PDB file of C-alpha atoms in Angstrom:
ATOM      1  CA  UNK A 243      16.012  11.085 -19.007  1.00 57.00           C
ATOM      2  CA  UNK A 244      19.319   9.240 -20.402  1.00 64.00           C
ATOM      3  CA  UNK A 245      19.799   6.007 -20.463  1.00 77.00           C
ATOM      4  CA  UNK A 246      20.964   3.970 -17.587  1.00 75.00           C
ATOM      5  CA  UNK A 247      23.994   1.928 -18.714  1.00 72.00           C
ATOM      6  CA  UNK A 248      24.054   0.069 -15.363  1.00 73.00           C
ATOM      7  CA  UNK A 249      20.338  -1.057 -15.481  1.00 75.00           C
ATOM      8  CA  UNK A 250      19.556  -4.384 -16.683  1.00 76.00           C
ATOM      9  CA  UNK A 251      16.104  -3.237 -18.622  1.00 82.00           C
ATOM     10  CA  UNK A 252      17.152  -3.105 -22.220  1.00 88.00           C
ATOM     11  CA  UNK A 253      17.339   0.302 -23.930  1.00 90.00           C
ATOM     12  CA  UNK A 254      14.502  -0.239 -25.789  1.00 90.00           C
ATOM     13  CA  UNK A 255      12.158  -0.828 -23.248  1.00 88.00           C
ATOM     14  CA  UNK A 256      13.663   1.901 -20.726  1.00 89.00           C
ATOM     15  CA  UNK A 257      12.753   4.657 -24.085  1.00 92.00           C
ATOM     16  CA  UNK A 258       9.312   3.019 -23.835  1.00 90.00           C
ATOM     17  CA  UNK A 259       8.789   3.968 -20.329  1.00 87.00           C
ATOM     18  CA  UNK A 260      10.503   7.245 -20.617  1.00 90.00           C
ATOM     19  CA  UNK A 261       7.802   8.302 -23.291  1.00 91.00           C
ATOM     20  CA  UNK A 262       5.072   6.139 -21.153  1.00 87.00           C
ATOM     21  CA  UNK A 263       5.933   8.739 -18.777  1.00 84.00           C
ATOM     22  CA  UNK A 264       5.669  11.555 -20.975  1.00 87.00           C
ATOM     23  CA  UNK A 265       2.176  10.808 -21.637  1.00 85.00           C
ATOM     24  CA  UNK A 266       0.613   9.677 -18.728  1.00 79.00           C
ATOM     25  CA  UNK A 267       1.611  12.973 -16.508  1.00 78.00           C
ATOM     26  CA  UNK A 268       0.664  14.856 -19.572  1.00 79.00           C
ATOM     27  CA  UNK A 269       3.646  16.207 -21.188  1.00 87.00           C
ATOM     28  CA  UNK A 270       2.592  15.164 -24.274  1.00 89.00           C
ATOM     29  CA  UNK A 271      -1.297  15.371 -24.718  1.00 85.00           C
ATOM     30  CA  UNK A 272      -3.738  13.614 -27.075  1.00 83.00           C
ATOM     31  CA  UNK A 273      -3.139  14.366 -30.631  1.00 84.00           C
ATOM     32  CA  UNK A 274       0.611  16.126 -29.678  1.00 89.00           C
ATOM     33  CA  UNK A 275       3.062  15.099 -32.808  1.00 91.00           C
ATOM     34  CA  UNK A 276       6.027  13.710 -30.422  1.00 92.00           C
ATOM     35  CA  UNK A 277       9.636  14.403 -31.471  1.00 93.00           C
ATOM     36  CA  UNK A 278      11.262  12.569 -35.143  1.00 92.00           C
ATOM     37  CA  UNK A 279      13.130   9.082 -34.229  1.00 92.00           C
ATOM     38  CA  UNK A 280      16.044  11.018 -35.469  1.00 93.00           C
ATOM     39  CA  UNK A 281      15.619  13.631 -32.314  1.00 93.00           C
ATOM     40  CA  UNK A 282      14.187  11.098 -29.872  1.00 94.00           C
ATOM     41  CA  UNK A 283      18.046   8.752 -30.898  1.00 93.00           C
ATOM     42  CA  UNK A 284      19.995  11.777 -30.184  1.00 92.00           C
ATOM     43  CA  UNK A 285      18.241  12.927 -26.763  1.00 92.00           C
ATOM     44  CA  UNK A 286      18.637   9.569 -25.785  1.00 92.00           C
ATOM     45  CA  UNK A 287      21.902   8.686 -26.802  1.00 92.00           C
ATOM     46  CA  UNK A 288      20.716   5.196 -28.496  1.00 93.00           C
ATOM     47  CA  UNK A 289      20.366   4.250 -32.035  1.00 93.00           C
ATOM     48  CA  UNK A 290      17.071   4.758 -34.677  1.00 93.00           C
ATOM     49  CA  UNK A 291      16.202   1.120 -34.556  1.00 95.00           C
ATOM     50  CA  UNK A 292      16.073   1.471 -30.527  1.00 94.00           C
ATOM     51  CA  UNK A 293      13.581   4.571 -30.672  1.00 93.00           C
ATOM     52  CA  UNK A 294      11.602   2.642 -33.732  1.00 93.00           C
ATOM     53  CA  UNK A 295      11.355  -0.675 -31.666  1.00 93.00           C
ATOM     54  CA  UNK A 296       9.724   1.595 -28.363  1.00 92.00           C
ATOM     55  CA  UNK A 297       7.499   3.351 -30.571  1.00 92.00           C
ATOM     56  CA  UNK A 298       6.450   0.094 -32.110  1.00 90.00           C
ATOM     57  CA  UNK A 299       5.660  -1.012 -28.544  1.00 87.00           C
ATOM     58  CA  UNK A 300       3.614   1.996 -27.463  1.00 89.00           C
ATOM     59  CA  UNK A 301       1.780   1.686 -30.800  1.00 86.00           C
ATOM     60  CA  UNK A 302       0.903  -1.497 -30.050  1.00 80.00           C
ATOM     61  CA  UNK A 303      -0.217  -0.219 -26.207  1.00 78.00           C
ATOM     62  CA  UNK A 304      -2.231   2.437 -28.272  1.00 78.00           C
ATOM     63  CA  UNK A 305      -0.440   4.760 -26.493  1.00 85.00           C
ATOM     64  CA  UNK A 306       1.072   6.262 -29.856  1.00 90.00           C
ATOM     65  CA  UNK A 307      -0.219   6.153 -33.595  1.00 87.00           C
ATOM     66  CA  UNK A 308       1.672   6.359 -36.485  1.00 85.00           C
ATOM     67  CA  UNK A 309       0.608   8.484 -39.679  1.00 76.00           C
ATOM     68  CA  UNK A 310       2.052   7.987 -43.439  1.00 73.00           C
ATOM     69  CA  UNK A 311       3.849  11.008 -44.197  1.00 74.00           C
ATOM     70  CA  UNK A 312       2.884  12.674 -41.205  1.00 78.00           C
ATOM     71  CA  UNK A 313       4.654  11.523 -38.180  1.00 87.00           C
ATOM     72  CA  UNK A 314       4.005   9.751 -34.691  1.00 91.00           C
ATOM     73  CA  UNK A 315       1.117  11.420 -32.546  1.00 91.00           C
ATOM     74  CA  UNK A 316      -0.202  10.730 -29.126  1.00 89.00           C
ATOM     75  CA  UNK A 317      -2.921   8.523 -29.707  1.00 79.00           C
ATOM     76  CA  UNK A 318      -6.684   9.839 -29.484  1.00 63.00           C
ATOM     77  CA  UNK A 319      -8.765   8.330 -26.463  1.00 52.00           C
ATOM     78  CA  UNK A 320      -5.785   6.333 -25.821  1.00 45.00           C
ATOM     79  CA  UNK A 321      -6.095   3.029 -23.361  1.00 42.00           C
ATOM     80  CA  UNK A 322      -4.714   4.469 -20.126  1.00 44.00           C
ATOM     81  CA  UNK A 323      -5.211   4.240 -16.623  1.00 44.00           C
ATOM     82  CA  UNK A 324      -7.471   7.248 -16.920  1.00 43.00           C
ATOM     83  CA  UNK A 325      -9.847   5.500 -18.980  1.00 43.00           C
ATOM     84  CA  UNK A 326     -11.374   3.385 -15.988  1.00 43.00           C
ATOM     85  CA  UNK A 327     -12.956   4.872 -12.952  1.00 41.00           C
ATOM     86  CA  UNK A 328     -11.704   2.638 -10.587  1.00 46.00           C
ATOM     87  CA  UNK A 329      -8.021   3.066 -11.416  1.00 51.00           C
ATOM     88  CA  UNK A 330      -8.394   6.804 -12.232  1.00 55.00           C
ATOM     89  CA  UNK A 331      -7.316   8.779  -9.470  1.00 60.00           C
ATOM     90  CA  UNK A 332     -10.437   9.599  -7.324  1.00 65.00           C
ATOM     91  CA  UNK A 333      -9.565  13.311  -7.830  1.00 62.00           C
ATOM     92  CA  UNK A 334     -10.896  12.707 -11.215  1.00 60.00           C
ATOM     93  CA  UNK A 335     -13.819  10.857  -9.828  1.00 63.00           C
ATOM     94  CA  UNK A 336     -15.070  13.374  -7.922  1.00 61.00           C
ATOM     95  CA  UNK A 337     -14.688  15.806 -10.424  1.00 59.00           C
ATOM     96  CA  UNK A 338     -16.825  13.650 -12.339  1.00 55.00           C
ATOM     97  CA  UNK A 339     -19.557  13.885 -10.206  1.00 58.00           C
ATOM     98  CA  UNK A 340     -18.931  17.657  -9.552  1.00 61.00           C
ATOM     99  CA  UNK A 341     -17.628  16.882  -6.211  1.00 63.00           C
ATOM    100  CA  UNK A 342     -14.256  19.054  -4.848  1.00 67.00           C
ATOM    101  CA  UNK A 343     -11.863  16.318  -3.409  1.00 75.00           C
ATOM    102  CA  UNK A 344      -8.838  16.364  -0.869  1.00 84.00           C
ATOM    103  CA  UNK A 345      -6.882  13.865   1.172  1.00 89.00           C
ATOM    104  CA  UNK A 346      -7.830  14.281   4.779  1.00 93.00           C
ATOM    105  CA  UNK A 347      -4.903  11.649   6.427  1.00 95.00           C
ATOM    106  CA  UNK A 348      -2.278  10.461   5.173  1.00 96.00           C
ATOM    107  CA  UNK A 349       0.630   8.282   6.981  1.00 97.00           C
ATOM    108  CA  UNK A 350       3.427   5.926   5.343  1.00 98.00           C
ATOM    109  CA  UNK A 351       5.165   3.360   7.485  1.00 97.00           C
ATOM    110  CA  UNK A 352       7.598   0.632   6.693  1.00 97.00           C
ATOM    111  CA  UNK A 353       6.394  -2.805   7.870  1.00 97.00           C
ATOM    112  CA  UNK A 354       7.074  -6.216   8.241  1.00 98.00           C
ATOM    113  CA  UNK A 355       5.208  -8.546   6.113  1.00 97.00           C
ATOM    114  CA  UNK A 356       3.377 -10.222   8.202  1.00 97.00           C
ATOM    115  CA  UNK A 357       2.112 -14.692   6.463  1.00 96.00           C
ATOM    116  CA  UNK A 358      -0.689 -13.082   4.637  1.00 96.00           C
ATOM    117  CA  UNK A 359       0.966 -10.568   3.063  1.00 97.00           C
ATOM    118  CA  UNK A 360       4.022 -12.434   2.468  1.00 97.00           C
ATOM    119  CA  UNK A 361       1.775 -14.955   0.856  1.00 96.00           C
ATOM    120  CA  UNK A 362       0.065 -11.968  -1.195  1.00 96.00           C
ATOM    121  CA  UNK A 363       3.460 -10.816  -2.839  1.00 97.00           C
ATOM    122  CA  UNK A 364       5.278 -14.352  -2.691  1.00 95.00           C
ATOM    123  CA  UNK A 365       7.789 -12.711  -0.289  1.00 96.00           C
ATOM    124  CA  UNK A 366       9.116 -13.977   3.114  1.00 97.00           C
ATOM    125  CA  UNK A 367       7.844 -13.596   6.451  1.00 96.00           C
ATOM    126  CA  UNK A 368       9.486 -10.314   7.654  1.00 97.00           C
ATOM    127  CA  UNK A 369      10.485  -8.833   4.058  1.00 97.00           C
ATOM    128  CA  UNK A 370       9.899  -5.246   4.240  1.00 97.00           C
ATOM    129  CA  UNK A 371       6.930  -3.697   2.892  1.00 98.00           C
ATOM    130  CA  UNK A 372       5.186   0.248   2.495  1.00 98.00           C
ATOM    131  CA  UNK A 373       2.449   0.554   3.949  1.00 98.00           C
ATOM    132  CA  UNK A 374       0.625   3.861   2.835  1.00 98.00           C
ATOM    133  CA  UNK A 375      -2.939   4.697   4.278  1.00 97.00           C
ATOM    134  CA  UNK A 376      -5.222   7.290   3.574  1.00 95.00           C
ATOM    135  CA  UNK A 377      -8.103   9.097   4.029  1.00 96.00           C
ATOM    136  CA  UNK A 378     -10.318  10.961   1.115  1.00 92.00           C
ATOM    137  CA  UNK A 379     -12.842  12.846   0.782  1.00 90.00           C
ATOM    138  CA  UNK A 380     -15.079  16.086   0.098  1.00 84.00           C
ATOM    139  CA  UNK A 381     -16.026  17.917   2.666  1.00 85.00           C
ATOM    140  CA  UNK A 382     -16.818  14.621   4.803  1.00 89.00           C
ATOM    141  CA  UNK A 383     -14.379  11.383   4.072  1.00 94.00           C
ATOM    142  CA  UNK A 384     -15.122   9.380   1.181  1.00 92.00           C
ATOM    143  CA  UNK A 385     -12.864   6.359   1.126  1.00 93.00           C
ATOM    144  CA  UNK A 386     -10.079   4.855   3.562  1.00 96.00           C
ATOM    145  CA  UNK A 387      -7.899   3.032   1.633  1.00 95.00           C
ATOM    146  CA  UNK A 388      -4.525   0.852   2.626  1.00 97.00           C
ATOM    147  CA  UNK A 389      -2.023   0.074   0.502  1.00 97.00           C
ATOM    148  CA  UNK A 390       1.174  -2.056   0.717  1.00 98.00           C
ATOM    149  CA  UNK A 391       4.297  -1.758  -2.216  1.00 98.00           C
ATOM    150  CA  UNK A 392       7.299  -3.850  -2.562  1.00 97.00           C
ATOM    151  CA  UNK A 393      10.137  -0.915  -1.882  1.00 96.00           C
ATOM    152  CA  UNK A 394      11.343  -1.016  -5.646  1.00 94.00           C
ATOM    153  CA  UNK A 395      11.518   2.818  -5.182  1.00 94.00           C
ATOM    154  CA  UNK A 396      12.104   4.987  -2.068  1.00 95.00           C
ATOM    155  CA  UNK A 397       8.716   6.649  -1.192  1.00 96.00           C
ATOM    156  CA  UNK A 398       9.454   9.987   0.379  1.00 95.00           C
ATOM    157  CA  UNK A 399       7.511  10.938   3.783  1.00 95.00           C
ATOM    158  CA  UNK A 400       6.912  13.890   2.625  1.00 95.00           C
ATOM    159  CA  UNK A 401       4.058  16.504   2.439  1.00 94.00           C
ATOM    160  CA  UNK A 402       3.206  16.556  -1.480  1.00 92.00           C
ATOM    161  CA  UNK A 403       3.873  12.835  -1.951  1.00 94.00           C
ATOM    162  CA  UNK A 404       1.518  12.039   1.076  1.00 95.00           C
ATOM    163  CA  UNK A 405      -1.093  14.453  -0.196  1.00 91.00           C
ATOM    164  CA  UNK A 406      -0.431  13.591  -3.688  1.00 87.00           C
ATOM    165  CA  UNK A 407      -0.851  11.191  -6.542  1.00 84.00           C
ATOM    166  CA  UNK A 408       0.635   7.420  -5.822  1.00 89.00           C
ATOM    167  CA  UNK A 409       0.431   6.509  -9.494  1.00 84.00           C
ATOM    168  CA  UNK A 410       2.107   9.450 -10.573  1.00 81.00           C
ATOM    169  CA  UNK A 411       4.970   9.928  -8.722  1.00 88.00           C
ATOM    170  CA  UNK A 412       5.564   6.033  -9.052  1.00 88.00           C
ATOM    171  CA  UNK A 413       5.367   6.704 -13.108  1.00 80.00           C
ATOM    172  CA  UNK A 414       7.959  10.165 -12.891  1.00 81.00           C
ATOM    173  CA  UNK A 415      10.178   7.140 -10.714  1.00 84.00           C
ATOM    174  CA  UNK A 416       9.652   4.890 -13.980  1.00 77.00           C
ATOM    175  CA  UNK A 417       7.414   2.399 -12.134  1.00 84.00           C
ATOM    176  CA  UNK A 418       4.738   1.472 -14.371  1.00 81.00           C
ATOM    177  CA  UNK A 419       1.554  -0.896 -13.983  1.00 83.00           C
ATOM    178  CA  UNK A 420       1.526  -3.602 -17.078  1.00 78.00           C
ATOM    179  CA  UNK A 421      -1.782  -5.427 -15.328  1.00 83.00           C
ATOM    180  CA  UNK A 422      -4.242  -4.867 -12.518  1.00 86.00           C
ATOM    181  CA  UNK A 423      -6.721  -7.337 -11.006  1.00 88.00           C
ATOM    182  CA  UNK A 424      -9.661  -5.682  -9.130  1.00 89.00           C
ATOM    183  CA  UNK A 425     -12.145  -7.523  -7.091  1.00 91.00           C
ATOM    184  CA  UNK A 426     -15.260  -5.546  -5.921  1.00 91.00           C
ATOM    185  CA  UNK A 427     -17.945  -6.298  -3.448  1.00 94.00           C
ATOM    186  CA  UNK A 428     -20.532  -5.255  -0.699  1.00 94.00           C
ATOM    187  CA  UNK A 429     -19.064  -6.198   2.944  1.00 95.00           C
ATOM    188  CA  UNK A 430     -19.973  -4.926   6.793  1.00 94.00           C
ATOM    189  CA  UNK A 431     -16.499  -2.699   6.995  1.00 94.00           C
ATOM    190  CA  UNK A 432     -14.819  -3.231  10.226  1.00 94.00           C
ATOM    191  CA  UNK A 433     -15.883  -0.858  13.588  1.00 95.00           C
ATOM    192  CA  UNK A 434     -12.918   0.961  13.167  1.00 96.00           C
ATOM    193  CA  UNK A 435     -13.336   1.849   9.248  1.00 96.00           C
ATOM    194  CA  UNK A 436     -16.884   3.005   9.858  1.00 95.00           C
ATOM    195  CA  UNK A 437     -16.087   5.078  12.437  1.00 96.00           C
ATOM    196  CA  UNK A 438     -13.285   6.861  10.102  1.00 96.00           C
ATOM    197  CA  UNK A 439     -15.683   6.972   7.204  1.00 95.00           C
ATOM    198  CA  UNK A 440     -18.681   8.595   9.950  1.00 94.00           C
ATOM    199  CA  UNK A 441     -20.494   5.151   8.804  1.00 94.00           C
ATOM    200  CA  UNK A 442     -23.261   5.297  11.516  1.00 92.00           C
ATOM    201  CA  UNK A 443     -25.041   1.750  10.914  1.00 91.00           C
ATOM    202  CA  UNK A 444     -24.464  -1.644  10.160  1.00 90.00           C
ATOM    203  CA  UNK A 445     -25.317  -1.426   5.912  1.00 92.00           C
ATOM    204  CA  UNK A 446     -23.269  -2.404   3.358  1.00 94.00           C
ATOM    205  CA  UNK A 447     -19.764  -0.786   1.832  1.00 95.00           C
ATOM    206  CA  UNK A 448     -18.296  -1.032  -1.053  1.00 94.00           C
ATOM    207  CA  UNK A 449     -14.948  -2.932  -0.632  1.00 95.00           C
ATOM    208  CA  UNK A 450     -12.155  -2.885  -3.474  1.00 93.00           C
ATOM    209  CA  UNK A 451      -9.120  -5.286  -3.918  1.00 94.00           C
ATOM    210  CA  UNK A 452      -6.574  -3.870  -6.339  1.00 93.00           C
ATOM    211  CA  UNK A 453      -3.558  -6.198  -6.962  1.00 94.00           C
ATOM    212  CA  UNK A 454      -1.225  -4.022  -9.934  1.00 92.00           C
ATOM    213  CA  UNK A 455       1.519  -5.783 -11.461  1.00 90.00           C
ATOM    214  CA  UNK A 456       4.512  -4.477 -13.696  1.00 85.00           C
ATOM    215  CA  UNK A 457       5.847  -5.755 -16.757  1.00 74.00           C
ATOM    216  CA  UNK A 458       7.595  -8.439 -15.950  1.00 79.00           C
ATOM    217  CA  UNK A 459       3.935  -9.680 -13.935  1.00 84.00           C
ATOM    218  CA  UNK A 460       5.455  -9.040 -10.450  1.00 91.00           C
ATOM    219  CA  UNK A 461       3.198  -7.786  -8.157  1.00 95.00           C
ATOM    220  CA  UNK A 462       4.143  -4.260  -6.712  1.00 96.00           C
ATOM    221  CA  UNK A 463       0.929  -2.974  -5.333  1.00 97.00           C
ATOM    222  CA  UNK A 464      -1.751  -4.496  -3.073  1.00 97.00           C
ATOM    223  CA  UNK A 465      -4.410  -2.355  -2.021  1.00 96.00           C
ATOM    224  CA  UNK A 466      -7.588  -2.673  -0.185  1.00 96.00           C
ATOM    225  CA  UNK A 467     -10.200   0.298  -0.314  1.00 94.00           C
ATOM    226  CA  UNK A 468     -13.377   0.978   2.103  1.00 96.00           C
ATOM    227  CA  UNK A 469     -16.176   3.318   0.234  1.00 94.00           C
ATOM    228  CA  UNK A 470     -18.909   5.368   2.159  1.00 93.00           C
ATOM    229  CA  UNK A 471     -22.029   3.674  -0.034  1.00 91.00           C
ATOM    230  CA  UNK A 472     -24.080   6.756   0.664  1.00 89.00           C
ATOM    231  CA  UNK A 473     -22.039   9.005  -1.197  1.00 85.00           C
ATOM    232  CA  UNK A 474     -19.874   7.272  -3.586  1.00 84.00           C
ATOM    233  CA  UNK A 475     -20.795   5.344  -6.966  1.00 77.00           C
ATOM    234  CA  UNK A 476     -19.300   2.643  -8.804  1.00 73.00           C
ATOM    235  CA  UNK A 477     -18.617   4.237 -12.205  1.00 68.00           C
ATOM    236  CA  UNK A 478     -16.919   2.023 -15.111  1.00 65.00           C
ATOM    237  CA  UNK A 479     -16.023   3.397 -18.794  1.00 57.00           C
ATOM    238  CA  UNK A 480     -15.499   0.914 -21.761  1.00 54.00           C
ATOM    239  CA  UNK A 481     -14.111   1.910 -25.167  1.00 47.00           C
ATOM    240  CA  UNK A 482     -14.439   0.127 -28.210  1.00 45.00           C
ATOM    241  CA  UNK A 483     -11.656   0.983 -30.808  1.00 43.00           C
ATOM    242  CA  UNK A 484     -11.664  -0.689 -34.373  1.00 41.00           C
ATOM    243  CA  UNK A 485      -8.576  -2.219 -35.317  1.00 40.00           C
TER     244      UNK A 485
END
């Protein structure tokens, strides 16, 4: 990645996403020593005190950690998205309960926003929104999940993006999630969601709101998600790092 001279982001902060990026699609893995601010300047074309100030930043994120005399590594256990089982992918989920996982559907629209939505991401009535909804599962679905984005980045209607990670091809776009707000509880999912999840009574699902915001605290993502009860598990992992 170079730096865009036309974007508005300052340099600084468009290094910090660039090496964001690195990390979360695993270029660079826990414990990797990254590149000297000397080579990380010259790749991308900006001065020492640029690279030092988006390092500084990621330390701070505790995406990075600095070592006298040693150098810059990835930081061990790092806070990440992958860290919390609700906003790891549920690949990872499943693999966690030693489940094999696979999108079964998968179909992106553009939409109008409709007053609740436009209300959702402070938008007008008619704005246009994507609207991506999918099916997931084992070898029976799992979750049905529908999710609306501002269009800050064209989502392609394509086979591997449809079938693939949201999070991460939004990240390799430089899109990344600063804050997310997740409200869970136990609701009767509508007649039509039950009979996509094979839900044959009337019990209780698990219902998710996710509402992800970016750096500058605009929401981009809204997302609600329907979970079979009977064979899915709320899951949540907390680390506690000394300062």
């Amino acid at each position: 990645m170079s730096i865009d001279l036309a974007d508005k982001m300052p340099f600084y902060l468009q290094v910090r996403n660039s090496l964001r990026q690195k990390i979360e699609t695993g270029e660079w893995n826990e414990g990797d020593l990254i590149p000297s601010e000397k080579e990380l300047a010259q790749h991308y074309g900006v001065s020492r005190v640029t690279i030092r100030t988006a390092i500084s930043k990621l330390v701070q994120e505790q995406y990075l950690t600095r070592r006298a005399g040693f150098g810059t590594t990835v930081y061990k256990n790092k806070s990440s998205l992958s860290n919390f089982t609700m906003i790891r992918s549920f690949t990872n989920e499943m693999n966690e309960m030693g489940l094999p996982s696979k999108t079964m559907e998968s179909e992106l629209k553009e939409i109008e926003a409709d007053k609740l939505l436009a209300s959702i991401f402070n938008i007008n009535e008619g704005d246009m929104l994507y609207n991506l909804r999918r099916v997931r599962g084992t070898v029976i679905p799992i979750l049905y999940s529908d999710t609306y984005l501002l269009p800050v980045v064209k989502l392609p209607n394509t086979e591997s993006f449809l079938m693939g990670s949201l999070y991460k091809y939004l990240s390799s776009q430089n899109i990344f999630f600063n804050v997310f707000e997740e409200y869970v509880s136990a609701v009767l999912a509508p007649k039509t969601i039950r009979n996509i999840l094979q839900i044959q009574d009337d019990s209780p699902q698990l219902k998710r709101k996710r509402y992800s915001y970016d750096e500058s605290n605009r929401l981009i993502e809204y997302t609600e998600t329907f979970y079979n009860a009977a064979h899915y598990e709320y899951r949540t992992r907390l680390y506690y790092r000394k300062k």
